[in-house]
PDB file of C-alpha atoms in Angstrom:
ATOM      1  CA  MET I1383     123.071  49.015 133.717  1.00 95.00           C
ATOM      2  CA  ARG I1384     125.442  50.193 131.174  1.00 94.00           C
ATOM      3  CA  LEU I1385     128.817  48.498 131.685  1.00 92.00           C
ATOM      4  CA  GLY I1386     131.841  50.708 130.116  1.00 88.00           C
ATOM      5  CA  PRO I1387     133.512  54.209 130.218  1.00 89.00           C
ATOM      6  CA  LYS I1388     130.910  56.083 132.100  1.00 90.00           C
ATOM      7  CA  SER I1389     132.398  59.072 129.864  1.00 90.00           C
ATOM      8  CA  ARG I1390     131.465  57.240 126.978  1.00 89.00           C
ATOM      9  CA  VAL I1391     127.686  58.341 128.214  1.00 88.00           C
ATOM     10  CA  ALA I1392     125.244  60.870 128.199  1.00 90.00           C
ATOM     11  CA  ALA I1393     125.138  62.904 131.674  1.00 91.00           C
ATOM     12  CA  SER I1394     121.639  62.289 132.025  1.00 93.00           C
ATOM     13  CA  LEU I1395     122.106  58.937 132.136  1.00 91.00           C
ATOM     14  CA  SER I1396     125.065  58.615 134.471  1.00 92.00           C
ATOM     15  CA  HIS I1397     123.626  57.118 137.247  1.00 94.00           C
ATOM     16  CA  CYS I1398     122.617  53.797 134.630  1.00 95.00           C
ATOM     17  CA  CYS I1399     126.213  53.329 134.667  1.00 95.00           C
ATOM     18  CA  GLU I1400     128.034  50.388 136.500  1.00 94.00           C
ATOM     19  CA  GLN I1401     130.107  52.902 137.515  1.00 93.00           C
ATOM     20  CA  GLU I1402     127.469  55.142 139.785  1.00 94.00           C
ATOM     21  CA  LEU I1403     125.486  52.186 140.440  1.00 95.00           C
ATOM     22  CA  SER I1404     128.447  49.573 142.093  1.00 95.00           C
ATOM     23  CA  VAL I1405     129.954  52.269 144.349  1.00 94.00           C
ATOM     24  CA  LYS I1406     128.233  51.022 147.508  1.00 93.00           C
ATOM     25  CA  CYS I1407     129.266  47.734 146.654  1.00 95.00           C
ATOM     26  CA  GLU I1408     132.195  47.289 148.834  1.00 95.00           C
ATOM     27  CA  THR I1409     132.314  43.081 148.824  1.00 95.00           C
ATOM     28  CA  PRO I1410     132.022  40.590 145.777  1.00 92.00           C
ATOM     29  CA  GLU I1411     129.318  39.911 146.876  1.00 93.00           C
ATOM     30  CA  ASP I1412     127.577  43.168 146.664  1.00 95.00           C
ATOM     31  CA  LEU I1413     128.726  43.458 142.836  1.00 92.00           C
ATOM     32  CA  GLU I1414     126.881  40.033 142.157  1.00 90.00           C
ATOM     33  CA  LYS I1415     123.745  40.933 143.740  1.00 93.00           C
ATOM     34  CA  LEU I1416     123.693  44.042 142.191  1.00 94.00           C
ATOM     35  CA  TYR I1417     125.138  42.563 138.669  1.00 91.00           C
ATOM     36  CA  ASP I1418     122.190  39.883 139.862  1.00 89.00           C
ATOM     37  CA  SER I1419     119.222  42.423 139.722  1.00 92.00           C
ATOM     38  CA  MET I1420     119.219  44.255 136.591  1.00 91.00           C
ATOM     39  CA  GLU I1421     117.118  42.898 134.058  1.00 90.00           C
ATOM     40  CA  VAL I1422     119.118  44.916 131.268  1.00 93.00           C
ATOM     41  CA  VAL I1423     121.898  45.244 130.303  1.00 93.00           C
ATOM     42  CA  GLY I1424     123.473  47.841 127.825  1.00 94.00           C
ATOM     43  CA  VAL I1425     127.305  46.902 126.437  1.00 93.00           C
ATOM     44  CA  THR I1426     129.078  47.415 123.508  1.00 92.00           C
ATOM     45  CA  CYS I1427     130.270  43.979 121.178  1.00 92.00           C
ATOM     46  CA  LEU I1428     133.650  45.136 122.380  1.00 90.00           C
ATOM     47  CA  GLY I1429     132.818  45.711 125.912  1.00 88.00           C
ATOM     48  CA  ALA I1430     131.021  42.337 126.392  1.00 89.00           C
ATOM     49  CA  SER I1431     133.816  40.680 127.261  1.00 88.00           C
ATOM     50  CA  HIS I1432     133.230  42.189 130.696  1.00 88.00           C
ATOM     51  CA  ALA I1433     133.037  39.457 133.719  1.00 85.00           C
ATOM     52  CA  MET I1434     130.042  39.601 134.209  1.00 81.00           C
ATOM     53  CA  LEU I1435     128.744  38.695 131.063  1.00 83.00           C
ATOM     54  CA  SER I1436     130.292  35.811 131.613  1.00 82.00           C
ATOM     55  CA  ARG I1437     128.576  34.467 134.446  1.00 82.00           C
ATOM     56  CA  THR I1438     125.157  35.749 133.450  1.00 85.00           C
ATOM     57  CA  THR I1439     122.629  34.181 130.661  1.00 89.00           C
ATOM     58  CA  PHE I1440     119.916  36.493 129.473  1.00 92.00           C
ATOM     59  CA  ASP I1441     116.384  35.994 127.638  1.00 94.00           C
ATOM     60  CA  MET I1442     117.541  38.070 124.759  1.00 96.00           C
ATOM     61  CA  CYS I1443     120.213  39.789 123.591  1.00 96.00           C
ATOM     62  CA  ILE I1444     120.023  43.249 120.343  1.00 97.00           C
ATOM     63  CA  VAL I1445     122.088  43.935 118.901  1.00 97.00           C
ATOM     64  CA  ASP I1446     122.010  47.339 117.476  1.00 95.00           C
ATOM     65  CA  GLU I1447     123.668  48.215 113.712  1.00 94.00           C
ATOM     66  CA  ALA I1448     124.811  44.262 113.699  1.00 95.00           C
ATOM     67  CA  THR I1449     125.427  44.876 109.906  1.00 94.00           C
ATOM     68  CA  GLN I1450     128.112  46.769 110.699  1.00 94.00           C
ATOM     69  CA  VAL I1451     129.772  44.568 113.216  1.00 94.00           C
ATOM     70  CA  LEU I1452     132.464  41.955 112.706  1.00 94.00           C
ATOM     71  CA  GLN I1453     131.759  38.349 112.949  1.00 94.00           C
ATOM     72  CA  SER I1454     133.940  37.655 115.340  1.00 92.00           C
ATOM     73  CA  THR I1455     133.196  40.460 117.391  1.00 93.00           C
ATOM     74  CA  VAL I1456     129.203  39.715 117.728  1.00 95.00           C
ATOM     75  CA  LEU I1457     129.339  36.542 118.237  1.00 93.00           C
ATOM     76  CA  ARG I1458     130.597  36.907 122.188  1.00 90.00           C
ATOM     77  CA  PRO I1459     127.456  38.878 123.120  1.00 92.00           C
ATOM     78  CA  LEU I1460     125.572  36.196 121.389  1.00 94.00           C
ATOM     79  CA  PHE I1461     126.916  33.828 123.907  1.00 90.00           C
ATOM     80  CA  ALA I1462     125.120  34.964 127.097  1.00 88.00           C
ATOM     81  CA  ALA I1463     121.817  35.028 125.476  1.00 93.00           C
ATOM     82  CA  LYS I1464     119.311  32.526 125.200  1.00 95.00           C
ATOM     83  CA  ARG I1465     117.485  34.290 122.079  1.00 97.00           C
ATOM     84  CA  PHE I1466     118.843  37.185 120.086  1.00 96.00           C
ATOM     85  CA  VAL I1467     118.008  39.726 117.115  1.00 97.00           C
ATOM     86  CA  LEU I1468     119.932  41.588 115.224  1.00 96.00           C
ATOM     87  CA  VAL I1469     118.916  44.842 113.359  1.00 95.00           C
ATOM     88  CA  GLY I1470     120.250  46.422 110.616  1.00 92.00           C
ATOM     89  CA  ASP I1471     119.313  47.594 107.065  1.00 90.00           C
ATOM     90  CA  PRO I1472     121.597  45.863 104.861  1.00 86.00           C
ATOM     91  CA  ASP I1473     121.587  48.451 102.272  1.00 82.00           C
ATOM     92  CA  GLN I1474     124.074  50.548 104.837  1.00 83.00           C
ATOM     93  CA  LEU I1475     127.345  49.714 105.531  1.00 84.00           C
ATOM     94  CA  PRO I1476     129.513  46.350 106.174  1.00 88.00           C
ATOM     95  CA  PRO I1477     132.063  46.178 108.987  1.00 92.00           C
ATOM     96  CA  VAL I1478     134.813  47.965 108.156  1.00 92.00           C
ATOM     97  CA  VAL I1479     138.038  45.651 107.316  1.00 94.00           C
ATOM     98  CA  ARG I1480     140.537  46.925 105.894  1.00 94.00           C
ATOM     99  CA  SER I1481     142.482  43.924 104.598  1.00 96.00           C
ATOM    100  CA  ARG I1482     142.327  43.474 101.511  1.00 95.00           C
ATOM    101  CA  ALA I1483     143.038  39.452 101.742  1.00 97.00           C
ATOM    102  CA  ALA I1484     140.905  39.685 104.614  1.00 95.00           C
ATOM    103  CA  ARG I1485     138.212  40.938 102.639  1.00 93.00           C
ATOM    104  CA  ARG I1486     138.957  38.531  99.672  1.00 94.00           C
ATOM    105  CA  LEU I1487     138.311  35.695 102.249  1.00 95.00           C
ATOM    106  CA  GLY I1488     134.599  36.842 103.213  1.00 92.00           C
ATOM    107  CA  MET I1489     135.555  38.887 106.807  1.00 93.00           C
ATOM    108  CA  GLU I1490     133.593  41.832 105.583  1.00 92.00           C
ATOM    109  CA  GLU I1491     130.553  39.689 105.776  1.00 94.00           C
ATOM    110  CA  SER I1492     128.204  40.267 108.848  1.00 94.00           C
ATOM    111  CA  LEU I1493     126.503  37.725 110.794  1.00 95.00           C
ATOM    112  CA  PHE I1494     123.901  39.308 109.766  1.00 95.00           C
ATOM    113  CA  HIS I1495     124.226  39.024 106.025  1.00 94.00           C
ATOM    114  CA  ARG I1496     125.070  35.721 106.674  1.00 94.00           C
ATOM    115  CA  LEU I1497     121.547  34.679 108.355  1.00 95.00           C
ATOM    116  CA  MET I1498     119.394  36.745 106.339  1.00 93.00           C
ATOM    117  CA  SER I1499     116.901  34.726 104.744  1.00 93.00           C
ATOM    118  CA  ASP I1500     112.942  35.341 104.257  1.00 91.00           C
ATOM    119  CA  ALA I1501     112.402  33.086 106.952  1.00 93.00           C
ATOM    120  CA  ALA I1502     114.086  35.402 109.540  1.00 91.00           C
ATOM    121  CA  THR I1503     114.352  38.879 108.501  1.00 91.00           C
ATOM    122  CA  SER I1504     111.364  41.092 108.959  1.00 91.00           C
ATOM    123  CA  THR I1505     111.735  44.471 106.954  1.00 87.00           C
ATOM    124  CA  LEU I1506     110.209  47.403 108.511  1.00 88.00           C
ATOM    125  CA  ALA I1507     108.982  49.946 106.053  1.00 90.00           C
ATOM    126  CA  LEU I1508     108.102  53.308 108.670  1.00 93.00           C
ATOM    127  CA  GLN I1509     110.777  55.330 109.806  1.00 92.00           C
ATOM    128  CA  TYR I1510     111.232  57.824 112.583  1.00 93.00           C
ATOM    129  CA  ARG I1511     114.337  59.845 111.242  1.00 90.00           C
ATOM    130  CA  MET I1512     113.835  61.261 107.433  1.00 93.00           C
ATOM    131  CA  ASN I1513     111.502  64.180 106.293  1.00 95.00           C
ATOM    132  CA  ALA I1514     109.772  63.147 103.430  1.00 96.00           C
ATOM    133  CA  PRO I1515     112.250  65.035 101.128  1.00 95.00           C
ATOM    134  CA  LEU I1516     114.544  62.653 102.064  1.00 94.00           C
ATOM    135  CA  ALA I1517     113.220  60.009 102.505  1.00 94.00           C
ATOM    136  CA  ALA I1518     112.354  60.031  98.686  1.00 95.00           C
ATOM    137  CA  LEU I1519     115.916  60.864  97.888  1.00 94.00           C
ATOM    138  CA  ALA I1520     116.861  57.342 100.051  1.00 91.00           C
ATOM    139  CA  ASN I1521     113.676  55.381  98.265  1.00 92.00           C
ATOM    140  CA  THR I1522     115.299  56.470  94.979  1.00 92.00           C
ATOM    141  CA  VAL I1523     119.186  55.332  96.067  1.00 90.00           C
ATOM    142  CA  ALA I1524     118.212  52.140  97.674  1.00 87.00           C
ATOM    143  CA  TYR I1525     114.342  51.190  99.155  1.00 90.00           C
ATOM    144  CA  GLY I1526     112.505  50.876  95.639  1.00 91.00           C
ATOM    145  CA  GLY I1527     110.271  52.862  96.999  1.00 92.00           C
ATOM    146  CA  LYS I1528     109.121  50.905 100.188  1.00 91.00           C
ATOM    147  CA  LEU I1529     110.190  53.112 103.079  1.00 91.00           C
ATOM    148  CA  LEU I1530     107.620  55.450 104.338  1.00 95.00           C
ATOM    149  CA  CYS I1531     107.109  57.739 107.229  1.00 96.00           C
ATOM    150  CA  ALA I1532     106.096  57.384 110.547  1.00 96.00           C
ATOM    151  CA  ASN I1533     103.580  60.068 110.734  1.00 96.00           C
ATOM    152  CA  ASP I1534     103.133  63.448 109.400  1.00 96.00           C
ATOM    153  CA  ALA I1535     104.741  65.076 112.060  1.00 96.00           C
ATOM    154  CA  VAL I1536     107.783  63.382 110.524  1.00 95.00           C
ATOM    155  CA  ALA I1537     107.424  63.651 106.737  1.00 96.00           C
ATOM    156  CA  ARG I1538     106.669  67.380 107.427  1.00 96.00           C
ATOM    157  CA  ALA I1539     110.048  67.839 109.928  1.00 95.00           C
ATOM    158  CA  ARG I1540     112.046  70.429 109.170  1.00 91.00           C
ATOM    159  CA  LEU I1541     115.097  72.415 110.154  1.00 86.00           C
ATOM    160  CA  ASP I1542     114.514  76.171 110.977  1.00 83.00           C
ATOM    161  CA  VAL I1543     118.510  77.195 110.829  1.00 82.00           C
ATOM    162  CA  ASP I1544     119.088  80.901 111.108  1.00 78.00           C
ATOM    163  CA  LEU I1545     121.371  82.119 108.933  1.00 72.00           C
ATOM    164  CA  GLN I1546     122.475  85.349 110.712  1.00 73.00           C
ATOM    165  CA  ALA I1547     122.717  83.859 113.911  1.00 70.00           C
ATOM    166  CA  SER I1548     125.884  81.839 111.927  1.00 62.00           C
ATOM    167  CA  ILE I1549     127.370  84.797 110.198  1.00 62.00           C
TER     168      ILE I1549
END
């Protein structure tokens, strides 16, 4: 189930949205039964204030892009789980904190960075998003040659652009 506005979800996934799934619920008991039947729930860290999450404990909470989330924001979903995994890239953007005073006091440090240690961190070297030339650039700038294309199809991937059609 995806909690949050249906308008923020791809049309192909709208059938997984709370708004769609709860249409037939006529009583609070129906709603509770629906929520209790969900094995996987998707929500943003800010959306984790949903009433369902205050009554539920999940086995696992996985937070994607965790290096970009404020510590105070990421804690809420973690309280709804027995265990958690923070996924992110410490070499990418930190949380956005506009206040210089808040940055100086450490608000820019994510929980991911705070907990990062050799014992608690696993670095994934295979990537599926960049072809070989782009991966080479990323390796030069940030990853010390440790980033690898997952397979030959990824390494050779190209975007064909018809320049005549765009004129």
